[in-house]
CSV table of N, CA and C in Angstrom, one decimal:
chain,number,residue,atom,x,y,z
W,271,UNK,N,36.4,-65.7,-16.8
W,271,UNK,CA,37.5,-66.0,-17.7
W,271,UNK,C,38.6,-66.6,-16.9
W,272,UNK,N,39.0,-67.8,-17.3
W,272,UNK,CA,40.1,-68.5,-16.6
W,272,UNK,C,41.4,-68.0,-17.0
W,273,UNK,N,42.5,-68.4,-16.3
W,273,UNK,CA,43.8,-68.0,-16.6
W,273,UNK,C,44.3,-68.5,-17.9
W,274,UNK,N,43.8,-69.7,-18.4
W,274,UNK,CA,44.2,-70.3,-19.6
W,274,UNK,C,43.6,-69.4,-20.8
W,275,UNK,N,42.3,-69.1,-20.6
W,275,UNK,CA,41.7,-68.2,-21.6
W,275,UNK,C,42.5,-66.9,-21.8
W,276,UNK,N,42.8,-66.3,-20.6
W,276,UNK,CA,43.6,-65.0,-20.6
W,276,UNK,C,44.9,-65.2,-21.4
W,277,UNK,N,45.6,-66.3,-21.1
W,277,UNK,CA,46.9,-66.5,-21.8
W,277,UNK,C,46.7,-66.6,-23.3
W,278,UNK,N,45.7,-67.4,-23.6
W,278,UNK,CA,45.4,-67.6,-25.1
W,278,UNK,C,45.2,-66.2,-25.8
W,279,UNK,N,44.2,-65.4,-25.2
W,279,UNK,CA,44.0,-64.1,-25.7
W,279,UNK,C,45.2,-63.3,-25.8
W,280,UNK,N,46.1,-63.3,-24.7
W,280,UNK,CA,47.3,-62.5,-24.8
W,280,UNK,C,48.1,-62.9,-26.0
W,281,UNK,N,48.2,-64.3,-26.1
W,281,UNK,CA,49.1,-64.8,-27.2
W,281,UNK,C,48.5,-64.3,-28.6
W,282,UNK,N,47.2,-64.3,-28.7
W,282,UNK,CA,46.6,-63.8,-30.0
W,282,UNK,C,46.9,-62.3,-30.2
W,283,UNK,N,46.8,-61.5,-29.1
W,283,UNK,CA,47.1,-60.1,-29.2
W,283,UNK,C,48.5,-59.9,-29.6
W,284,UNK,N,49.4,-60.6,-29.0
W,284,UNK,CA,50.9,-60.5,-29.3
W,284,UNK,C,51.0,-60.8,-30.7
W,285,UNK,N,50.4,-61.9,-31.2
W,285,UNK,CA,50.7,-62.3,-32.6
W,285,UNK,C,50.2,-61.2,-33.6
W,286,UNK,N,49.0,-60.7,-33.4
W,286,UNK,CA,48.5,-59.6,-34.3
W,286,UNK,C,49.3,-58.4,-34.1
W,287,UNK,N,49.8,-58.1,-32.9
W,287,UNK,CA,50.7,-57.0,-32.6
W,287,UNK,C,51.9,-57.0,-33.6
W,288,UNK,N,52.5,-58.2,-33.7
W,288,UNK,CA,53.7,-58.3,-34.5
W,288,UNK,C,53.4,-57.9,-36.0
W,289,UNK,N,52.3,-58.5,-36.5
W,289,UNK,CA,51.9,-58.3,-37.9
W,289,UNK,C,51.6,-56.8,-38.1
W,290,UNK,N,50.9,-56.2,-37.2
W,290,UNK,CA,50.6,-54.8,-37.3
W,290,UNK,C,51.8,-54.0,-37.3
W,291,UNK,N,52.7,-54.3,-36.4
W,291,UNK,CA,53.9,-53.6,-36.3
W,291,UNK,C,54.8,-53.7,-37.6
W,292,UNK,N,54.8,-54.9,-38.1
W,292,UNK,CA,55.6,-55.1,-39.4
W,292,UNK,C,55.1,-54.3,-40.5
W,293,UNK,N,53.7,-54.2,-40.6
W,293,UNK,CA,53.0,-53.5,-41.7
W,293,UNK,C,53.3,-52.0,-41.6
W,294,UNK,N,53.2,-51.5,-40.4
W,294,UNK,CA,53.4,-50.1,-40.1
W,294,UNK,C,54.8,-49.7,-40.5
W,295,UNK,N,55.7,-50.5,-39.9
W,295,UNK,CA,57.2,-50.3,-40.1
W,295,UNK,C,57.6,-50.3,-41.7
W,296,UNK,N,57.0,-51.3,-42.4
W,296,UNK,CA,57.3,-51.5,-43.7
W,296,UNK,C,56.8,-50.2,-44.5
W,297,UNK,N,55.6,-49.7,-44.2
W,297,UNK,CA,55.0,-48.5,-44.9
W,297,UNK,C,56.0,-47.3,-44.6
W,298,UNK,N,56.3,-47.1,-43.3
W,298,UNK,CA,57.1,-46.0,-42.9
W,298,UNK,C,58.5,-46.1,-43.6
W,299,UNK,N,59.0,-47.3,-43.7
W,299,UNK,CA,60.3,-47.6,-44.3
W,299,UNK,C,60.4,-47.1,-45.7
W,300,UNK,N,59.2,-47.4,-46.4
W,300,UNK,CA,59.2,-47.0,-47.9
W,300,UNK,C,59.1,-45.6,-48.0
W,301,UNK,N,58.4,-44.9,-47.1
W,301,UNK,CA,58.3,-43.5,-47.2
W,301,UNK,C,59.6,-42.8,-46.9
W,302,UNK,N,60.1,-43.0,-45.8
W,302,UNK,CA,61.4,-42.3,-45.3
W,302,UNK,C,62.4,-43.4,-45.2
W,303,UNK,N,63.0,-43.9,-46.2
W,303,UNK,CA,64.1,-44.9,-46.1
W,303,UNK,C,65.4,-44.1,-45.7
W,304,UNK,N,65.9,-44.3,-44.5
W,304,UNK,CA,67.0,-43.6,-44.0
W,304,UNK,C,67.3,-43.8,-42.6
W,305,UNK,N,67.5,-42.7,-41.9
W,305,UNK,CA,67.9,-42.9,-40.5
W,305,UNK,C,66.9,-43.5,-39.6
W,306,UNK,N,65.6,-43.6,-40.1
W,306,UNK,CA,64.6,-44.2,-39.3
W,306,UNK,C,64.8,-45.6,-39.1
W,307,UNK,N,65.3,-46.3,-40.0
W,307,UNK,CA,65.6,-47.7,-39.9
W,307,UNK,C,66.5,-48.1,-38.8
W,308,UNK,N,67.4,-47.2,-38.4
W,308,UNK,CA,68.3,-47.5,-37.3
W,308,UNK,C,67.6,-47.5,-36.0
W,309,UNK,N,66.5,-46.8,-35.9
W,309,UNK,CA,65.7,-46.7,-34.7
W,309,UNK,C,64.7,-47.8,-34.7
W,310,UNK,N,64.1,-48.0,-35.8
W,310,UNK,CA,62.9,-48.9,-35.9
W,310,UNK,C,63.3,-50.4,-35.8
W,311,UNK,N,64.4,-50.8,-36.4
W,311,UNK,CA,64.8,-52.2,-36.5
W,311,UNK,C,65.1,-52.8,-35.2
W,312,UNK,N,65.8,-52.1,-34.2
W,312,UNK,CA,66.1,-52.6,-32.9
W,312,UNK,C,64.8,-52.7,-32.1
W,313,UNK,N,64.0,-51.7,-32.2
W,313,UNK,CA,62.6,-51.8,-31.5
W,313,UNK,C,61.8,-53.0,-32.0
W,314,UNK,N,61.8,-53.3,-33.2
W,314,UNK,CA,61.0,-54.4,-33.8
W,314,UNK,C,61.6,-55.7,-33.3
W,315,UNK,N,63.0,-55.8,-33.4
W,315,UNK,CA,63.7,-57.0,-32.9
W,315,UNK,C,63.4,-57.3,-31.5
W,316,UNK,N,63.4,-56.3,-30.6
W,316,UNK,CA,63.1,-56.4,-29.2
W,316,UNK,C,61.6,-56.8,-29.1
W,317,UNK,N,60.8,-56.3,-29.8
W,317,UNK,CA,59.3,-56.7,-29.7
W,317,UNK,C,59.1,-58.1,-30.1
W,318,UNK,N,59.7,-58.6,-31.1
W,318,UNK,CA,59.6,-60.0,-31.5
W,318,UNK,C,60.2,-60.9,-30.5
W,319,UNK,N,61.4,-60.7,-30.1
W,319,UNK,CA,62.0,-61.6,-29.1
W,319,UNK,C,61.2,-61.6,-27.9
W,320,UNK,N,60.7,-60.5,-27.4
W,320,UNK,CA,59.9,-60.5,-26.2
W,320,UNK,C,58.6,-61.3,-26.4
W,321,UNK,N,57.9,-61.1,-27.6
W,321,UNK,CA,56.7,-61.9,-27.9
W,321,UNK,C,57.0,-63.4,-27.9
W,322,UNK,N,58.2,-63.7,-28.5
W,322,UNK,CA,58.6,-65.1,-28.7
W,322,UNK,C,58.7,-65.8,-27.2
W,323,UNK,N,59.4,-65.0,-26.4
W,323,UNK,CA,59.6,-65.4,-25.0
W,323,UNK,C,58.3,-65.7,-24.3
W,324,UNK,N,57.3,-64.8,-24.5
W,324,UNK,CA,56.0,-64.9,-23.9
W,324,UNK,C,55.3,-66.1,-24.5
W,325,UNK,N,55.2,-66.3,-25.7
W,325,UNK,CA,54.6,-67.4,-26.3
W,325,UNK,C,55.2,-68.7,-25.9
W,326,UNK,N,56.6,-68.7,-25.8
W,326,UNK,CA,57.2,-69.9,-25.3
W,326,UNK,C,56.8,-70.3,-23.9
W,327,UNK,N,56.7,-69.2,-23.1
W,327,UNK,CA,56.3,-69.4,-21.7
W,327,UNK,C,54.9,-69.9,-21.6
W,328,UNK,N,54.0,-69.3,-22.4
W,328,UNK,CA,52.6,-69.7,-22.4
W,328,UNK,C,52.5,-71.2,-22.9
W,329,UNK,N,53.3,-71.5,-24.0
W,329,UNK,CA,53.3,-72.9,-24.4
W,329,UNK,C,53.8,-73.9,-23.4
W,330,UNK,N,54.8,-73.5,-22.6
W,330,UNK,CA,55.2,-74.4,-21.6
W,330,UNK,C,54.2,-74.6,-20.5
W,331,UNK,N,53.5,-73.5,-20.2
W,331,UNK,CA,52.5,-73.5,-19.1
W,331,UNK,C,51.3,-74.4,-19.6
W,332,UNK,N,51.0,-74.3,-20.9
W,332,UNK,CA,49.8,-75.1,-21.4
W,332,UNK,C,50.2,-76.6,-21.5
W,333,UNK,N,51.4,-76.9,-21.8
W,333,UNK,CA,51.7,-78.4,-21.9
W,333,UNK,C,51.9,-79.1,-20.6
W,334,UNK,N,52.3,-78.3,-19.6
W,334,UNK,CA,52.5,-78.9,-18.3
W,334,UNK,C,51.2,-79.3,-17.6
């Protein structure tokens, strides 16, 4: 498995990670709408920005 394959797989894992995260959080949110949102939202935002940074990095590596 080459480095490019690895980075592609990582990108896919990151992508599905975000979707799964959002689904779980949405469900939990509906069940216990309250103080949980103050903990979950920052964690989700951090996860998304981190994933975006990684995908951007992978995109740069791929185009160069």
